Short mmCIF file of C-alpha atoms in Angstrom, two decimals:
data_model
loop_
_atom_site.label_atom_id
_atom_site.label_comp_id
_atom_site.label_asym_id
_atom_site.label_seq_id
_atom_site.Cartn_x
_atom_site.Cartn_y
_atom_site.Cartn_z
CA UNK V 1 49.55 12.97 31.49
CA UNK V 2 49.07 14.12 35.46
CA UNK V 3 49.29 17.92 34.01
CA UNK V 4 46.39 16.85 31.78
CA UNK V 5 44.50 15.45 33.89
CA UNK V 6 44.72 17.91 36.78
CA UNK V 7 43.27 20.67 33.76
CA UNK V 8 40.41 18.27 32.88
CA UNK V 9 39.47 17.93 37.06
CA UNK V 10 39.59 21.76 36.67
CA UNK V 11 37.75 21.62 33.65
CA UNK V 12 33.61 22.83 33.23
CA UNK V 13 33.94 20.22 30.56
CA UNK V 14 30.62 17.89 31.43
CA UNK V 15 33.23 15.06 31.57
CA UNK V 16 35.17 16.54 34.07
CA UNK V 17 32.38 17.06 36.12
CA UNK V 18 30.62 13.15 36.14
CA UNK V 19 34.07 11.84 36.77
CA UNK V 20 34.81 14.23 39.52
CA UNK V 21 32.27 15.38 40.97
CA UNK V 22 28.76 15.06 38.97
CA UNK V 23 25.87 16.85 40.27
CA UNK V 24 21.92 17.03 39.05
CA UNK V 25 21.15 19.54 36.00
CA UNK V 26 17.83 18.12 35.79
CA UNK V 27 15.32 20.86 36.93
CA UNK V 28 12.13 19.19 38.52
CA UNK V 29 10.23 22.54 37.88
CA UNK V 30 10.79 22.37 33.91
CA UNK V 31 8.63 19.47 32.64
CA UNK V 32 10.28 17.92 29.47
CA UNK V 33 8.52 18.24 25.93
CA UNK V 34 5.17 16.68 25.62
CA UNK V 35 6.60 14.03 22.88
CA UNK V 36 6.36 10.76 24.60
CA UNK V 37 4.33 8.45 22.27
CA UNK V 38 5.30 9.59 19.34
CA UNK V 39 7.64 9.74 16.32
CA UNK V 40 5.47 12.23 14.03
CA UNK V 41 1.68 12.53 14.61
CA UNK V 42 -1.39 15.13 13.76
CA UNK V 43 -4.49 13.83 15.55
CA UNK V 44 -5.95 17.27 14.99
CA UNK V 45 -8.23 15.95 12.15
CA UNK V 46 -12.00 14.48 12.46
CA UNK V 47 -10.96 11.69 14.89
CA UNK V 48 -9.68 14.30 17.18
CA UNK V 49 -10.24 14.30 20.57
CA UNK V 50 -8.69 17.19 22.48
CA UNK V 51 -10.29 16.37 25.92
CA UNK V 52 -8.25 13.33 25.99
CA UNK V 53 -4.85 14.36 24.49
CA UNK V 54 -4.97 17.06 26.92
CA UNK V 55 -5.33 14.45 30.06
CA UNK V 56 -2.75 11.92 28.14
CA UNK V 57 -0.42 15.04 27.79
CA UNK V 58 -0.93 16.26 31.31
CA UNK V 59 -0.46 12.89 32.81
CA UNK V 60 3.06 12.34 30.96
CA UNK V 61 3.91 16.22 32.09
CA UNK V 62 2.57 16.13 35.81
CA UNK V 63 5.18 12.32 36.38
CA UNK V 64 8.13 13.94 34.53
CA UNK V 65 7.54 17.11 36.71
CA UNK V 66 9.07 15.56 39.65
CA UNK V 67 10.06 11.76 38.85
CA UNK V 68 8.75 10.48 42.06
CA UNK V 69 6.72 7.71 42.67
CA UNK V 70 4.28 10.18 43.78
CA UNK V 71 3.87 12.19 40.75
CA UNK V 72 4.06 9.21 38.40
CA UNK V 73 1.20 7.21 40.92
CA UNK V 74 -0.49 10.28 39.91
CA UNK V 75 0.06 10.21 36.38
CA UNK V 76 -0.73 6.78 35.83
CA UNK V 77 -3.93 7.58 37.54
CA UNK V 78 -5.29 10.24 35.09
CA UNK V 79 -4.67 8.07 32.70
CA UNK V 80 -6.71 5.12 34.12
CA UNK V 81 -9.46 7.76 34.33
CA UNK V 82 -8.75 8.49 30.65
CA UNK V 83 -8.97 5.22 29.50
CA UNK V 84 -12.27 4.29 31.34
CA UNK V 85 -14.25 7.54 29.49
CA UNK V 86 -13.28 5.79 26.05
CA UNK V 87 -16.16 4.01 24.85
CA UNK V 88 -15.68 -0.02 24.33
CA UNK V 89 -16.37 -0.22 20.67
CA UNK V 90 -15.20 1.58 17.07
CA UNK V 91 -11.72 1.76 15.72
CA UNK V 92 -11.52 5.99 16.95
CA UNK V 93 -11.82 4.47 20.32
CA UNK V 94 -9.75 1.72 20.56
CA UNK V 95 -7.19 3.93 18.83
CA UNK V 96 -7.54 6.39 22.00
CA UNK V 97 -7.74 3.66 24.16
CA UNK V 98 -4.52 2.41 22.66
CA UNK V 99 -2.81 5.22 22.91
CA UNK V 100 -3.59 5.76 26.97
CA UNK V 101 -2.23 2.39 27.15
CA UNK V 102 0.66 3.61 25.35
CA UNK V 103 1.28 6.00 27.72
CA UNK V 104 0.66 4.08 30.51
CA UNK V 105 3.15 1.73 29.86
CA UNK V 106 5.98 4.02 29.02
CA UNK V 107 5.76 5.81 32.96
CA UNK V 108 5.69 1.79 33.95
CA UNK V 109 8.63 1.79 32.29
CA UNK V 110 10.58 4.57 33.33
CA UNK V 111 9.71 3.84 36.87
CA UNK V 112 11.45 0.27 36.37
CA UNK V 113 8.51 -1.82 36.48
CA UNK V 114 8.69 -3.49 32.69
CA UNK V 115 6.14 -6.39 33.83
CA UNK V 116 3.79 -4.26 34.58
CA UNK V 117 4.23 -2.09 30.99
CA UNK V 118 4.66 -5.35 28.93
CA UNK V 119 0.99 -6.05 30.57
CA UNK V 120 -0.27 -2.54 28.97
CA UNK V 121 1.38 -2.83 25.91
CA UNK V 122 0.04 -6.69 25.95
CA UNK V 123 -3.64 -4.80 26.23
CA UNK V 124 -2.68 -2.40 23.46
CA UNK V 125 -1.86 -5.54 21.11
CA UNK V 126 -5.02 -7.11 21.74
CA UNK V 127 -7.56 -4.26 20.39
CA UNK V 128 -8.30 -6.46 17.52
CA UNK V 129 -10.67 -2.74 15.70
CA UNK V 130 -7.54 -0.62 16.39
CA UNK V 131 -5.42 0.46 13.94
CA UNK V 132 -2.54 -1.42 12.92
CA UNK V 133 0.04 1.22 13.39
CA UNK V 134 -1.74 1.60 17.37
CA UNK V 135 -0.95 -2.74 17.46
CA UNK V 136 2.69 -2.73 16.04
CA UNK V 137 3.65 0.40 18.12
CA UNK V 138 2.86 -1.77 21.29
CA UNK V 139 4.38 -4.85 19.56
CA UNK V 140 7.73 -3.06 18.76
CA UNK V 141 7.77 -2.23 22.54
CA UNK V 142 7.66 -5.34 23.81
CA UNK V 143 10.33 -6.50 21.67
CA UNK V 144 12.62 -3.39 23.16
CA UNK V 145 11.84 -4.24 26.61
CA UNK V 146 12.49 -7.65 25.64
CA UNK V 147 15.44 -6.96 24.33
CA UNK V 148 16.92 -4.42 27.07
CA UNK V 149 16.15 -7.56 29.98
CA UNK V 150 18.39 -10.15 27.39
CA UNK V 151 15.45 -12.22 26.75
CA UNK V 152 16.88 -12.65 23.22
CA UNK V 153 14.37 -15.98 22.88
CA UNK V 154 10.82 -13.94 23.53
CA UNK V 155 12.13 -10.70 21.46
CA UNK V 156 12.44 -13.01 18.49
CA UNK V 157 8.96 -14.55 18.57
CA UNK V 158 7.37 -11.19 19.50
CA UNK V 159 9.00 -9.91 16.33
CA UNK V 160 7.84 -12.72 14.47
CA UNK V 161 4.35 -12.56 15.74
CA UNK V 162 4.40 -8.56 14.49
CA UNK V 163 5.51 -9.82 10.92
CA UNK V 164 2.27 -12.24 11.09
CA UNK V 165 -0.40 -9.49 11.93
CA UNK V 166 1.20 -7.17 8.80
CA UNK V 167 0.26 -10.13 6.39
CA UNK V 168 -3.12 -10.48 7.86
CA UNK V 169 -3.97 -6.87 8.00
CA UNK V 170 -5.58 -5.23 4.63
CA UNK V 171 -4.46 -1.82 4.42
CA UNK V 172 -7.88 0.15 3.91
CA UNK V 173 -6.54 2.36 2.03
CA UNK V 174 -3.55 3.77 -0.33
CA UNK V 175 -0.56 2.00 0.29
CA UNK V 176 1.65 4.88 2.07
CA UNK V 177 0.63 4.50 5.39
CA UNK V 178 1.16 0.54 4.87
CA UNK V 179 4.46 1.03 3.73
CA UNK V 180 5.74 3.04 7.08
CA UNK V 181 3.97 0.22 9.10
CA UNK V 182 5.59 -2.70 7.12
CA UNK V 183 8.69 -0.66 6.92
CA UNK V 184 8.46 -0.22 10.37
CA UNK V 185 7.71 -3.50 11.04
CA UNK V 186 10.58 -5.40 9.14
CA UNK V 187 13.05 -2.89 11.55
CA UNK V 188 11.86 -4.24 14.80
CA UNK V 189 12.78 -7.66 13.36
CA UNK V 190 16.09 -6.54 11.90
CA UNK V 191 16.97 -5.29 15.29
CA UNK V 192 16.44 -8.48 16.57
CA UNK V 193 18.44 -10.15 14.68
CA UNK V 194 21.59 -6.99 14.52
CA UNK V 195 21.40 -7.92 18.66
CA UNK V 196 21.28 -11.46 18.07
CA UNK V 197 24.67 -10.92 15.53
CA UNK V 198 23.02 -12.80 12.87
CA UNK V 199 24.11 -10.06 9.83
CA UNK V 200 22.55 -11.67 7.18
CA UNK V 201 19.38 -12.30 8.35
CA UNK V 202 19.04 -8.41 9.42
CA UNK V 203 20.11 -7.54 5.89
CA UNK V 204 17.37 -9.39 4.42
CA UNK V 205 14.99 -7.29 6.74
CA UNK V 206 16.14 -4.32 5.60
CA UNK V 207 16.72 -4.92 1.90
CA UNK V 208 13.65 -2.92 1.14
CA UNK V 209 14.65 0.65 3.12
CA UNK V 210 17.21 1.78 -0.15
CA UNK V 211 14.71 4.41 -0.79
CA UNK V 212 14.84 6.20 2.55
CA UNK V 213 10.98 8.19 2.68
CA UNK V 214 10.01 4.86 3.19
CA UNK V 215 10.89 4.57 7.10
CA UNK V 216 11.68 7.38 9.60
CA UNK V 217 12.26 7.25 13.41
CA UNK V 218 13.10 4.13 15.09
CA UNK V 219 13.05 2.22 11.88
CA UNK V 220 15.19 4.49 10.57
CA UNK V 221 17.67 4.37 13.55
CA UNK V 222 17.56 0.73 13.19
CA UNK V 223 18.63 0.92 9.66
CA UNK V 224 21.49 3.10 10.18
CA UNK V 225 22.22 0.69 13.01
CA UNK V 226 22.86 -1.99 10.25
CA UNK V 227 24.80 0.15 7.89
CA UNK V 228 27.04 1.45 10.71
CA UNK V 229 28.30 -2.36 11.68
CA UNK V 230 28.80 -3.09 8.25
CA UNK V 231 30.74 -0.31 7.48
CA UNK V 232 28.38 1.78 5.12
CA UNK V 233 29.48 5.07 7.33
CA UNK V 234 28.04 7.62 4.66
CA UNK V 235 24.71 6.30 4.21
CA UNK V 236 24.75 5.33 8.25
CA UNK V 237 25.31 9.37 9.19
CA UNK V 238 22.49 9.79 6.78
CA UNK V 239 20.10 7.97 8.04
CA UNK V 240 20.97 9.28 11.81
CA UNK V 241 20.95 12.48 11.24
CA UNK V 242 17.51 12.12 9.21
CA UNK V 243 16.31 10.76 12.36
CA UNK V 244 17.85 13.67 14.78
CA UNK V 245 16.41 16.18 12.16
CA UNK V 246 12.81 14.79 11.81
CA UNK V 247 12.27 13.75 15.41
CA UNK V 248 13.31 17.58 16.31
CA UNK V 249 10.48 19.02 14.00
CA UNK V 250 7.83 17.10 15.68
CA UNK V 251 5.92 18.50 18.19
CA UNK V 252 2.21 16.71 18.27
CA UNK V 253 0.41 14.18 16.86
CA UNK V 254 0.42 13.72 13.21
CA UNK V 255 0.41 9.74 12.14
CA UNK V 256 -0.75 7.05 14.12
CA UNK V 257 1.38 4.79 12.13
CA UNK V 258 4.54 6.36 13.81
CA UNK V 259 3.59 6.17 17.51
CA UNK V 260 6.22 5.18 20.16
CA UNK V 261 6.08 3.65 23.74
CA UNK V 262 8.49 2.91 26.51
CA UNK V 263 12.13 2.22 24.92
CA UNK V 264 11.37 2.84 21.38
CA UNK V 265 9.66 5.93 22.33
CA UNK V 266 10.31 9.41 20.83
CA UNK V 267 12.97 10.62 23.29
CA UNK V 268 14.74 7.53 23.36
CA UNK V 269 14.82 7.18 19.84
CA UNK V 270 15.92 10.75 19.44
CA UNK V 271 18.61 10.09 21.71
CA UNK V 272 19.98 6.73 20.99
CA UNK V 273 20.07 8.12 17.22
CA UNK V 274 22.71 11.17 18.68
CA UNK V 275 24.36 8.59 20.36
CA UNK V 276 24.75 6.13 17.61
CA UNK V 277 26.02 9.32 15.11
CA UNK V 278 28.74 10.04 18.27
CA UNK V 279 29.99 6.27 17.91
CA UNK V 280 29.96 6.57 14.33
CA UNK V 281 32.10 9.89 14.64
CA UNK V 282 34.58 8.30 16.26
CA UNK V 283 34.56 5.05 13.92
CA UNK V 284 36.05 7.39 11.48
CA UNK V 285 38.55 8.71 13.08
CA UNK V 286 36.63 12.14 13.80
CA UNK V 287 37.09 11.90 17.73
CA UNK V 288 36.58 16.05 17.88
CA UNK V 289 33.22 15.55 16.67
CA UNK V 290 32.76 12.67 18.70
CA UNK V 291 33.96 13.71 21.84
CA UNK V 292 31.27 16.79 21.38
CA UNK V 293 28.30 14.52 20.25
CA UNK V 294 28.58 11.98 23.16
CA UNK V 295 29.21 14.72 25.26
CA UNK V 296 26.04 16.42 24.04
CA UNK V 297 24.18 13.29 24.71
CA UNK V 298 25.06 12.69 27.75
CA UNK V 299 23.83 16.03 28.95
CA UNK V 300 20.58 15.31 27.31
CA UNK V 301 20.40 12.05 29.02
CA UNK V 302 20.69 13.83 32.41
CA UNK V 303 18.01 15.90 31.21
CA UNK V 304 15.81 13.39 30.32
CA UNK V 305 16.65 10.27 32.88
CA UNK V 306 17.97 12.14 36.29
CA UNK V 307 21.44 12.23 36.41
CA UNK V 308 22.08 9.32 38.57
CA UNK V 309 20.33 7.23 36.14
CA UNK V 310 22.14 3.91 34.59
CA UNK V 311 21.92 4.98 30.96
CA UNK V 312 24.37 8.03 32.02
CA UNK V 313 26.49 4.96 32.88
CA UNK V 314 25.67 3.33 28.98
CA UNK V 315 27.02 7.01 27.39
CA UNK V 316 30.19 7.12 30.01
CA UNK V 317 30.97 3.46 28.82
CA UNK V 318 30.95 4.97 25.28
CA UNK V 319 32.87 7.91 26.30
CA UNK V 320 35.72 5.76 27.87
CA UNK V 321 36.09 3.32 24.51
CA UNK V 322 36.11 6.80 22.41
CA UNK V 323 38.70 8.25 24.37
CA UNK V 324 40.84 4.53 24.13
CA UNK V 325 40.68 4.46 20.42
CA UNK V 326 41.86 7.63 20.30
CA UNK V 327 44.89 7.35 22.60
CA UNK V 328 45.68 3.77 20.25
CA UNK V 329 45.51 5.99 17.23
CA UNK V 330 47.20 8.74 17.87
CA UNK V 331 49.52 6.64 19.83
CA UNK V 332 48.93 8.74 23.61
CA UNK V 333 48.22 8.61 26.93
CA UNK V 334 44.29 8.87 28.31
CA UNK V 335 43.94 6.46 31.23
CA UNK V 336 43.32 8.40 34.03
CA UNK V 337 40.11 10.13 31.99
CA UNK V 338 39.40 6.24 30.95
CA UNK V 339 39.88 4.99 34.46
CA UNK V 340 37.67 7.62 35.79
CA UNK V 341 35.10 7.31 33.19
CA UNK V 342 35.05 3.22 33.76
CA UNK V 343 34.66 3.72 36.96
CA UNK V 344 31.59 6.06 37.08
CA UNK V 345 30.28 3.97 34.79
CA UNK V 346 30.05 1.02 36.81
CA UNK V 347 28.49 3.42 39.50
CA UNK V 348 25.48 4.10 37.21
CA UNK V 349 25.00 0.72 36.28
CA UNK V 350 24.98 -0.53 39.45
CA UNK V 351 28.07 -3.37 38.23
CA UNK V 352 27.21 -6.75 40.50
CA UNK V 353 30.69 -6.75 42.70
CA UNK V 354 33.66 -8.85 41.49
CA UNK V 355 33.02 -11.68 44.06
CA UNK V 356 29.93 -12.50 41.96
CA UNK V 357 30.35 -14.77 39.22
CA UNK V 358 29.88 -13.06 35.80
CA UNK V 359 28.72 -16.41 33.49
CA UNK V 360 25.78 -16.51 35.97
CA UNK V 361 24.66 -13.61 37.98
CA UNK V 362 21.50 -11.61 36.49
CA UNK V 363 23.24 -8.09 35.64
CA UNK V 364 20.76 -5.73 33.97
CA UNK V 365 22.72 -3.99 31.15
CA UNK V 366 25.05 -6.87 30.97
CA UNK V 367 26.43 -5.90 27.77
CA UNK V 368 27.70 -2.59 28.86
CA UNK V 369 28.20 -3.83 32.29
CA UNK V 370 30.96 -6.13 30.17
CA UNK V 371 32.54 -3.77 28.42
CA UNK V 372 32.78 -1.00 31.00
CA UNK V 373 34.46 -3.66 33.74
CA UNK V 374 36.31 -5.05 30.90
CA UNK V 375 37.97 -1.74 29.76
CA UNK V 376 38.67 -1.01 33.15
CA UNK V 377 40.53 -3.64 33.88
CA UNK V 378 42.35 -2.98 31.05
CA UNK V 379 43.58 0.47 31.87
CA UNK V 380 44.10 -1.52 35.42
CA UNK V 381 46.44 -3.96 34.00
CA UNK V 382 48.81 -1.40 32.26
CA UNK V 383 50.05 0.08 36.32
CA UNK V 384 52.21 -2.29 37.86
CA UNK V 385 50.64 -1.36 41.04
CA UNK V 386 47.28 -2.61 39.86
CA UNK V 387 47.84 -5.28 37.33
CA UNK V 388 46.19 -7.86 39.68
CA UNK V 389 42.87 -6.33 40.25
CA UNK V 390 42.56 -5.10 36.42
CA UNK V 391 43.35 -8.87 35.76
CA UNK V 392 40.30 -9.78 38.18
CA UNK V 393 38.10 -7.59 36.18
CA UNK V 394 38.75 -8.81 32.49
CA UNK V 395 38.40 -12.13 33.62
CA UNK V 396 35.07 -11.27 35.52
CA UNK V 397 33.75 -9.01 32.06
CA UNK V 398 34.37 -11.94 29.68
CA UNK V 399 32.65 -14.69 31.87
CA UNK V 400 29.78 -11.90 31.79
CA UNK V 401 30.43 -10.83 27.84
CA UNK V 402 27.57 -12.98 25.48
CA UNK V 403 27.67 -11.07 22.51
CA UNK V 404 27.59 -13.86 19.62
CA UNK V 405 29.01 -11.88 16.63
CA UNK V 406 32.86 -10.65 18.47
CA UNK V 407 34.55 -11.30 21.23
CA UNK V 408 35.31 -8.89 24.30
CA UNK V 409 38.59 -8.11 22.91
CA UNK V 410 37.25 -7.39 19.30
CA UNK V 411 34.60 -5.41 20.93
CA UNK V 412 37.08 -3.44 23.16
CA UNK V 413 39.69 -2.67 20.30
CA UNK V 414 38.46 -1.01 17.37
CA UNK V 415 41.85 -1.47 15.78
CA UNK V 416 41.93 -5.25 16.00
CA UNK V 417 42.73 -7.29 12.54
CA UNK V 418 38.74 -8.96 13.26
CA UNK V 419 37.37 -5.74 11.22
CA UNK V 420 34.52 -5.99 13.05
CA UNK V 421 32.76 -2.44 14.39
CA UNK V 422 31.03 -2.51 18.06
CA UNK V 423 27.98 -0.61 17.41
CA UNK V 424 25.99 0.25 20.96
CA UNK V 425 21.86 0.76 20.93
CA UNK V 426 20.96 3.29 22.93
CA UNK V 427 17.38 2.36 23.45
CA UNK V 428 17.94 -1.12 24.51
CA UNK V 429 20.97 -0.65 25.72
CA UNK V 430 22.39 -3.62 23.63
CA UNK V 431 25.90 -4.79 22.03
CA UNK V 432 25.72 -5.22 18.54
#
């Protein structure tokens, strides 16, 4: 086991290098793909208007350039200029204006400042001649923020209130674009409800999406999400890898009925859907494949984050409970990788210290937070030496563990007789 774990430290494995001794791969002179808002769009047609997709697209580029505050200030600010050249009246219009706010609120977000997006995405909602895929876009992000800060309560209604403007709104015309929406739509509640553990009310939000043309990006991901906790692995790597394949084809706007902001945004989507296909790698058994996929992902969340950012800490936490299946399956040894893993983890999610108490400190991310403290201590517990700290921390992780459907130990052991599957959501960074 110390032989193997001196040739990982040695290793140029990307494993061996965040539990040793990670470094930045993020470039600040390479600005990311232009893809922010969206999960397929064309807006090349005769509501185009170039002048302002150029200053959204150069806003998003110019922040991502150098994640400061500087550059995003800066960012934000073009698009404050872009939105006050849009005229005040006409669905093309609102539509643009909507989709500055859009973008707006998704460098709010990534900067940390979610009251501040939810107030954009608020805005976005309320363009009552918009269209309604510009309205549910914002909606859908305000439940995903919602959802990321545990405000399980608000999500719900938000999600509810989304379900209310679909049966108001009259499509204008043909029924395909109405279908994506409603599609679309009926996901953001099923999410809900796959956070909130309630299984059977997500399966009746999803009882439409058999026929799989019918939904693509998030809702898509959110579907798979649901097949992958009940167990429908086939039809789960389906839909994820439909979701990986399409989101990788699109490069501008195409469909205003498949726009994205903030969480459920095209990168996150994109990578929370190469995350969830790693988890579901490992679920059966294929840790070779799973090791690579998470691996991948994590570099990609480097990439797109920074590589001090907390959702490094989400895919390290997923790492770690990959690697402990394994060892319990194939009946070895991994806890110094675990251990190490764990505890970089709880570096990059900035874990509240043990002193705290778990049932009632705020802890962003508390579901991961949970399970990363809570597998530590488990590798802990198994060295004499350290039995009494690892104790500490299981105790601490399942005063902070709130998941309704399984319990911390069902959620840590993949093997236990519960049958129940831990399924983590990458863009909200949720337990379900």
């Amino acid at each position: 086991m110390i032989l193997n774990a001196v040739k990982l430290s040695r290793s140029t494995n990307p494993l061996s290098r965040i539990i040793r001794f990670p470094r930045p791969i993020y470039n600040g002179s390479v600005s990311p793909p232009l893809r922010l808002l969206h999960d397929e769009t064309n807006i090349n047609g005769p509501n185009s208007n170039p002048v302002v997709l150029q200053m959204i697209n150069y806003a998003l580029s110019h922040a991502r350039s150098q994640k400061s505050g500087e550059s995003y200030g800066q960012g934000l600010l073009v698009l404050e200029q872009c939105l006050s050249t849009q005229p005040s009246e006409g669905q093309c219009a609102e539509n643009w204006r909507g989709i500055a706010l859009l973008a707006m609120s998704t460098l709010l977000y990534e900067r940390g400042n979610f009251s501040e997006a939810i107030e954009k995405l608020q805005r976005a909602e309320n363009l009552k001649q918009s269209s309604l895929g510009v309205r549910v876009t914002a909606m859908e992000a305000i439940v995903g923020l919602h959802l990321q800060s545990g405000e399980d309560d608000t999500s719900s209604v938000v999600a509810d209130n989304c379900l209310g403007l679909l049966r108001r709104f009259k499509p204008e015309s043909g029924g395909g674009d109405y279908s994506m929406v409603k599609a679309r739509t009926n996901a953001v509640k099923g999410l809900v409800e796959l956070i909130h553990g309630d299984i059977e009310s997500a399966e009746s939000c999803f009882k439409e999406f058999q026929e799989n043309e019918i939904c693509n990006g998030s809702a898509a991901l959110s579907y798979g999400e649901y097949l992958h906790t009940t167990r429908n692995y086939s039809l789960a790597k389906e839909f994820y890898r439909k979701v990986i394949e399409v989101l990788a084809e699109k490069k501008d706007f195409s469909d205003l009925n498949a726009l994205g902001s903030c969480n459920m945004a095209l990168e996150e989507v994109s990578l929370a859907a190469n995350f969830a296909l790693g988890q579901l790698e490992a679920h059966m058994g294929n840790f070779a494949d799973a090791e690579e996929i998470l691996t991948r992902a994590l570099t990609k969340t480097e990439e797109f984050f920074g590589s001090n950012h907390p959702k490094v800490g989400v895919v390290l936490t997923c790492l770690a409970l990959m690697f402990r299946n394994k060892a319990a399956q194939e009946r070895s040894s991994a806890i110094l990788i675990q251990e190490g893993l764990y505890r970089r983890a709880l570096e990059f999610l900035k874990a509240p210290p043990l002193e705290s108490e778990g049932e009632e400190t705020k802890i962003d991310r508390r579901d991961i937070v949970a399970l990363a403290r809570g597998g530590y201590g488990e590798t802990l517990s198994v060295q004499q030496n350290r039995k009494g700290e690892g104790e500490k921390m299981k105790r601490w992780a399942e005063a902070a563990w709130r998941n309704r459907r399984m319990s911390l130990a069902e959620a840590l052991d993949f093997s236990a007789p519960s049958n129940k599957v831990l399924v983590i959501d990458g863009r909200t960074s949720r337990a379900i």
